[in-house]
PDB file of C-alpha atoms and ligand atoms in Angstrom:
ATOM      1  CA  MET A  26     -69.789  42.496  31.312  1.00  0.00           C
ATOM      2  CA  ALA A  27     -68.999  46.054  30.409  1.00  0.00           C
ATOM      3  CA  THR A  28     -69.139  48.027  27.199  1.00  0.00           C
ATOM      4  CA  ARG A  29     -65.743  49.382  26.228  1.00  0.00           C
ATOM      5  CA  LYS A  30     -65.096  52.478  24.139  1.00  0.00           C
ATOM      6  CA  ILE A  31     -64.368  51.720  20.481  1.00  0.00           C
ATOM      7  CA  VAL A  32     -61.206  53.383  19.182  1.00  0.00           C
ATOM      8  CA  GLU A  33     -61.823  55.394  16.014  1.00  0.00           C
ATOM      9  CA  TYR A  34     -59.847  56.025  12.843  1.00  0.00           C
ATOM     10  CA  GLY A  35     -57.036  58.516  13.410  1.00  0.00           C
ATOM     11  CA  ASP A  36     -55.939  56.913  16.682  1.00  0.00           C
ATOM     12  CA  PRO A  37     -52.393  55.565  16.037  1.00  0.00           C
ATOM     13  CA  ILE A  38     -53.077  52.380  18.061  1.00  0.00           C
ATOM     14  CA  LEU A  39     -55.131  51.025  15.123  1.00  0.00           C
ATOM     15  CA  ARG A  40     -51.894  50.881  13.076  1.00  0.00           C
ATOM     16  CA  LYS A  41     -49.964  48.826  15.638  1.00  0.00           C
ATOM     17  CA  LYS A  42     -49.337  45.080  15.501  1.00  0.00           C
ATOM     18  CA  SER A  43     -51.051  43.099  18.250  1.00  0.00           C
ATOM     19  CA  ARG A  44     -49.065  40.591  20.336  1.00  0.00           C
ATOM     20  CA  PRO A  45     -49.980  36.911  20.781  1.00  0.00           C
ATOM     21  CA  VAL A  46     -51.963  35.862  23.848  1.00  0.00           C
ATOM     22  CA  GLU A  47     -49.902  33.649  26.159  1.00  0.00           C
ATOM     23  CA  LYS A  48     -52.073  33.465  29.277  1.00  0.00           C
ATOM     24  CA  PHE A  49     -55.594  32.053  29.061  1.00  0.00           C
ATOM     25  CA  ASP A  50     -56.739  33.520  32.340  1.00  0.00           C
ATOM     26  CA  GLN A  51     -59.515  35.587  33.917  1.00  0.00           C
ATOM     27  CA  ARG A  52     -58.073  38.776  32.430  1.00  0.00           C
ATOM     28  CA  LEU A  53     -58.531  37.332  28.908  1.00  0.00           C
ATOM     29  CA  TRP A  54     -62.039  36.052  29.705  1.00  0.00           C
ATOM     30  CA  THR A  55     -63.101  39.495  30.968  1.00  0.00           C
ATOM     31  CA  LEU A  56     -61.700  41.062  27.798  1.00  0.00           C
ATOM     32  CA  LEU A  57     -63.621  38.538  25.645  1.00  0.00           C
ATOM     33  CA  ASP A  58     -66.877  39.110  27.561  1.00  0.00           C
ATOM     34  CA  ASP A  59     -66.515  42.896  27.293  1.00  0.00           C
ATOM     35  CA  MET A  60     -65.681  42.668  23.572  1.00  0.00           C
ATOM     36  CA  LYS A  61     -68.763  40.509  22.956  1.00  0.00           C
ATOM     37  CA  HIS A  62     -70.963  43.012  24.776  1.00  0.00           C
ATOM     38  CA  THR A  63     -69.356  45.946  22.930  1.00  0.00           C
ATOM     39  CA  MET A  64     -69.740  44.287  19.507  1.00  0.00           C
ATOM     40  CA  TYR A  65     -73.459  43.545  19.965  1.00  0.00           C
ATOM     41  CA  ALA A  66     -74.114  47.007  21.481  1.00  0.00           C
ATOM     42  CA  ALA A  67     -72.509  48.593  18.382  1.00  0.00           C
ATOM     43  CA  GLU A  68     -74.364  46.173  16.040  1.00  0.00           C
ATOM     44  CA  GLY A  69     -71.119  45.013  14.439  1.00  0.00           C
ATOM     45  CA  ALA A  70     -70.294  41.633  12.904  1.00  0.00           C
ATOM     46  CA  GLY A  71     -66.819  41.525  14.428  1.00  0.00           C
ATOM     47  CA  LEU A  72     -64.431  43.282  16.778  1.00  0.00           C
ATOM     48  CA  ALA A  73     -60.670  43.018  17.346  1.00  0.00           C
ATOM     49  CA  ALA A  74     -59.093  43.752  20.746  1.00  0.00           C
ATOM     50  CA  VAL A  75     -57.089  46.662  19.317  1.00  0.00           C
ATOM     51  CA  GLN A  76     -60.429  48.378  18.663  1.00  0.00           C
ATOM     52  CA  VAL A  77     -60.968  48.576  22.411  1.00  0.00           C
ATOM     53  CA  GLY A  78     -57.342  49.639  22.943  1.00  0.00           C
ATOM     54  CA  VAL A  79     -55.825  46.235  23.792  1.00  0.00           C
ATOM     55  CA  LEU A  80     -52.910  45.128  21.574  1.00  0.00           C
ATOM     56  CA  ARG A  81     -53.511  41.396  21.838  1.00  0.00           C
ATOM     57  CA  ARG A  82     -54.433  38.922  19.083  1.00  0.00           C
ATOM     58  CA  VAL A  83     -58.077  38.486  20.126  1.00  0.00           C
ATOM     59  CA  ILE A  84     -61.221  38.671  17.956  1.00  0.00           C
ATOM     60  CA  VAL A  85     -64.944  38.206  18.530  1.00  0.00           C
ATOM     61  CA  MET A  86     -67.276  37.682  15.587  1.00  0.00           C
ATOM     62  CA  ASP A  87     -70.903  36.964  14.788  1.00  0.00           C
ATOM     63  CA  CYS A  88     -71.847  37.307  11.137  1.00  0.00           C
ATOM     64  CA  SER A  89     -75.434  36.264  11.944  1.00  0.00           C
ATOM     65  CA  ARG A  90     -75.582  39.227  14.383  1.00  0.00           C
ATOM     66  CA  ASP A  91     -78.224  37.342  16.398  1.00  0.00           C
ATOM     67  CA  GLY A  92     -75.981  35.252  18.620  1.00  0.00           C
ATOM     68  CA  SER A  93     -76.272  32.044  16.567  1.00  0.00           C
ATOM     69  CA  ASP A  94     -72.746  32.195  15.098  1.00  0.00           C
ATOM     70  CA  PHE A  95     -70.721  33.764  17.893  1.00  0.00           C
ATOM     71  CA  LEU A  96     -66.994  33.011  17.736  1.00  0.00           C
ATOM     72  CA  GLU A  97     -63.999  33.826  19.903  1.00  0.00           C
ATOM     73  CA  LEU A  98     -60.684  33.655  18.027  1.00  0.00           C
ATOM     74  CA  ILE A  99     -57.392  33.909  19.884  1.00  0.00           C
ATOM     75  CA  ASN A 100     -54.065  33.987  17.997  1.00  0.00           C
ATOM     76  CA  PRO A 101     -55.880  33.311  14.671  1.00  0.00           C
ATOM     77  CA  GLU A 102     -54.041  32.384  11.496  1.00  0.00           C
ATOM     78  CA  ILE A 103     -55.372  32.007   7.963  1.00  0.00           C
ATOM     79  CA  LEU A 104     -54.587  28.485   6.730  1.00  0.00           C
ATOM     80  CA  GLU A 105     -56.152  28.563   3.256  1.00  0.00           C
ATOM     81  CA  THR A 106     -58.086  30.891   1.000  1.00  0.00           C
ATOM     82  CA  GLU A 107     -60.077  30.161  -2.125  1.00  0.00           C
ATOM     83  CA  GLY A 108     -61.827  32.252  -4.761  1.00  0.00           C
ATOM     84  CA  LYS A 109     -62.604  35.950  -4.709  1.00  0.00           C
ATOM     85  CA  GLN A 110     -65.475  38.259  -3.772  1.00  0.00           C
ATOM     86  CA  VAL A 111     -65.797  41.975  -4.399  1.00  0.00           C
ATOM     87  CA  GLY A 112     -68.198  43.817  -2.121  1.00  0.00           C
ATOM     88  CA  LYS A 113     -69.016  46.452   0.434  1.00  0.00           C
ATOM     89  CA  GLU A 114     -67.131  46.594   3.690  1.00  0.00           C
ATOM     90  CA  GLY A 115     -67.264  48.802   6.773  1.00  0.00           C
ATOM     91  CA  CYS A 116     -65.676  48.963  10.227  1.00  0.00           C
ATOM     92  CA  LEU A 117     -66.865  50.028  13.698  1.00  0.00           C
ATOM     93  CA  SER A 118     -63.673  52.119  13.941  1.00  0.00           C
ATOM     94  CA  VAL A 119     -64.549  54.027  10.745  1.00  0.00           C
ATOM     95  CA  PRO A 120     -68.162  54.994  11.537  1.00  0.00           C
ATOM     96  CA  GLY A 121     -70.589  55.930   8.796  1.00  0.00           C
ATOM     97  CA  GLU A 122     -68.359  54.860   5.913  1.00  0.00           C
ATOM     98  CA  THR A 123     -68.124  51.877   3.578  1.00  0.00           C
ATOM     99  CA  GLY A 124     -65.951  50.939   0.637  1.00  0.00           C
ATOM    100  CA  ILE A 125     -65.636  48.209  -1.973  1.00  0.00           C
ATOM    101  CA  THR A 126     -62.853  45.697  -1.370  1.00  0.00           C
ATOM    102  CA  ALA A 127     -61.785  42.334  -2.759  1.00  0.00           C
ATOM    103  CA  ARG A 128     -61.504  39.379  -0.378  1.00  0.00           C
ATOM    104  CA  PRO A 129     -61.280  35.603  -0.766  1.00  0.00           C
ATOM    105  CA  MET A 130     -64.656  33.814  -1.136  1.00  0.00           C
ATOM    106  CA  THR A 131     -63.680  31.039   1.286  1.00  0.00           C
ATOM    107  CA  VAL A 132     -61.264  31.215   4.201  1.00  0.00           C
ATOM    108  CA  LYS A 133     -60.017  28.508   6.539  1.00  0.00           C
ATOM    109  CA  VAL A 134     -58.700  29.760   9.880  1.00  0.00           C
ATOM    110  CA  LYS A 135     -57.122  28.148  12.904  1.00  0.00           C
ATOM    111  CA  ALA A 136     -57.396  29.854  16.271  1.00  0.00           C
ATOM    112  CA  GLN A 137     -57.313  29.093  19.979  1.00  0.00           C
ATOM    113  CA  ASP A 138     -60.442  29.228  22.101  1.00  0.00           C
ATOM    114  CA  ARG A 139     -60.646  30.905  25.516  1.00  0.00           C
ATOM    115  CA  ASN A 140     -59.022  27.859  27.131  1.00  0.00           C
ATOM    116  CA  GLY A 141     -56.138  27.697  24.669  1.00  0.00           C
ATOM    117  CA  ASN A 142     -57.421  24.771  22.567  1.00  0.00           C
ATOM    118  CA  TRP A 143     -56.769  25.035  18.821  1.00  0.00           C
ATOM    119  CA  CYS A 144     -59.833  24.882  16.548  1.00  0.00           C
ATOM    120  CA  VAL A 145     -60.304  25.166  12.782  1.00  0.00           C
ATOM    121  CA  TYR A 146     -63.072  27.294  11.233  1.00  0.00           C
ATOM    122  CA  LYS A 147     -64.233  27.725   7.667  1.00  0.00           C
ATOM    123  CA  GLY A 148     -66.231  30.654   6.335  1.00  0.00           C
ATOM    124  CA  THR A 149     -67.610  31.749   2.998  1.00  0.00           C
ATOM    125  CA  GLU A 150     -68.998  35.071   1.743  1.00  0.00           C
ATOM    126  CA  LEU A 151     -69.636  37.464   4.681  1.00  0.00           C
ATOM    127  CA  LYS A 152     -67.920  35.179   7.181  1.00  0.00           C
ATOM    128  CA  ALA A 153     -64.793  34.859   4.996  1.00  0.00           C
ATOM    129  CA  ARG A 154     -64.751  38.646   4.618  1.00  0.00           C
ATOM    130  CA  CYS A 155     -65.107  39.053   8.355  1.00  0.00           C
ATOM    131  CA  PHE A 156     -62.246  36.631   9.160  1.00  0.00           C
ATOM    132  CA  CYS A 157     -59.939  38.593   6.825  1.00  0.00           C
ATOM    133  CA  HIS A 158     -61.076  42.017   8.068  1.00  0.00           C
ATOM    134  CA  GLU A 159     -60.616  41.153  11.751  1.00  0.00           C
ATOM    135  CA  ILE A 160     -57.277  39.364  11.293  1.00  0.00           C
ATOM    136  CA  ASP A 161     -56.047  42.420   9.337  1.00  0.00           C
ATOM    137  CA  HIS A 162     -56.806  44.538  12.442  1.00  0.00           C
ATOM    138  CA  LEU A 163     -54.294  42.433  14.406  1.00  0.00           C
ATOM    139  CA  ASP A 164     -51.581  43.563  11.984  1.00  0.00           C
ATOM    140  CA  GLY A 165     -52.574  47.237  11.938  1.00  0.00           C
ATOM    141  CA  ILE A 166     -54.339  46.983   8.569  1.00  0.00           C
ATOM    142  CA  LEU A 167     -57.729  48.653   7.981  1.00  0.00           C
ATOM    143  CA  TYR A 168     -60.209  47.838   5.203  1.00  0.00           C
ATOM    144  CA  ILE A 169     -59.726  51.370   3.848  1.00  0.00           C
ATOM    145  CA  ASP A 170     -56.193  50.268   2.856  1.00  0.00           C
ATOM    146  CA  ARG A 171     -57.818  47.693   0.574  1.00  0.00           C
ATOM    147  CA  ILE A 172     -60.511  49.841  -1.083  1.00  0.00           C
ATOM    148  CA  ILE A 173     -60.575  49.482  -4.854  1.00  0.00           C
ATOM    149  CA  PRO A 174     -60.847  53.060  -6.187  1.00  0.00           C
ATOM    150  CA  GLY A 175     -63.912  53.581  -8.360  1.00  0.00           C
ATOM    151  CA  ALA A 176     -65.174  50.008  -7.857  1.00  0.00           C
ATOM    152  CA  VAL A 177     -68.865  49.122  -7.671  1.00  0.00           C
ATOM    153  CA  GLU A 178     -70.401  46.167  -5.859  1.00  0.00           C
ATOM    154  CA  GLU A 179     -70.620  42.997  -7.980  1.00  0.00           C
TER     155      GLU A 179
HETATM  156 NI1   NI B 211     -62.963  46.712  11.594  1.00  0.00          NI
END
């Protein structure tokens, strides 16, 4: 496993749309392992492949940050959302900054695992926020696009 360099705000790659993964091979598994290592080293709750310069629809996440809720999401899609939360959000690609955004309270996602099998995940609160934030990255959207001007945390 290697730590990869995290792309920072201002790099145009962060605005590009990532392409679906078609091959579930060693190249993907190395990317996933490196992303996991990079996310924990940076103390983040999630990381999208575009943040290490790879335009593929790949995400790693762990909202527990201690390894107990580690997820690999390939070609993820939001199936359902419910409710609303307003709260603080940040991003490893926008270091040192946070902003208040609105996100759904509950999110249901389907995604492939590293072998290509489809799985369904459900998250509330921080995990729902994280699903939305990371899937946004795959479409070139950053949380700063969703900041509510003048908002305070509820
Ligand atoms: Ni981010």
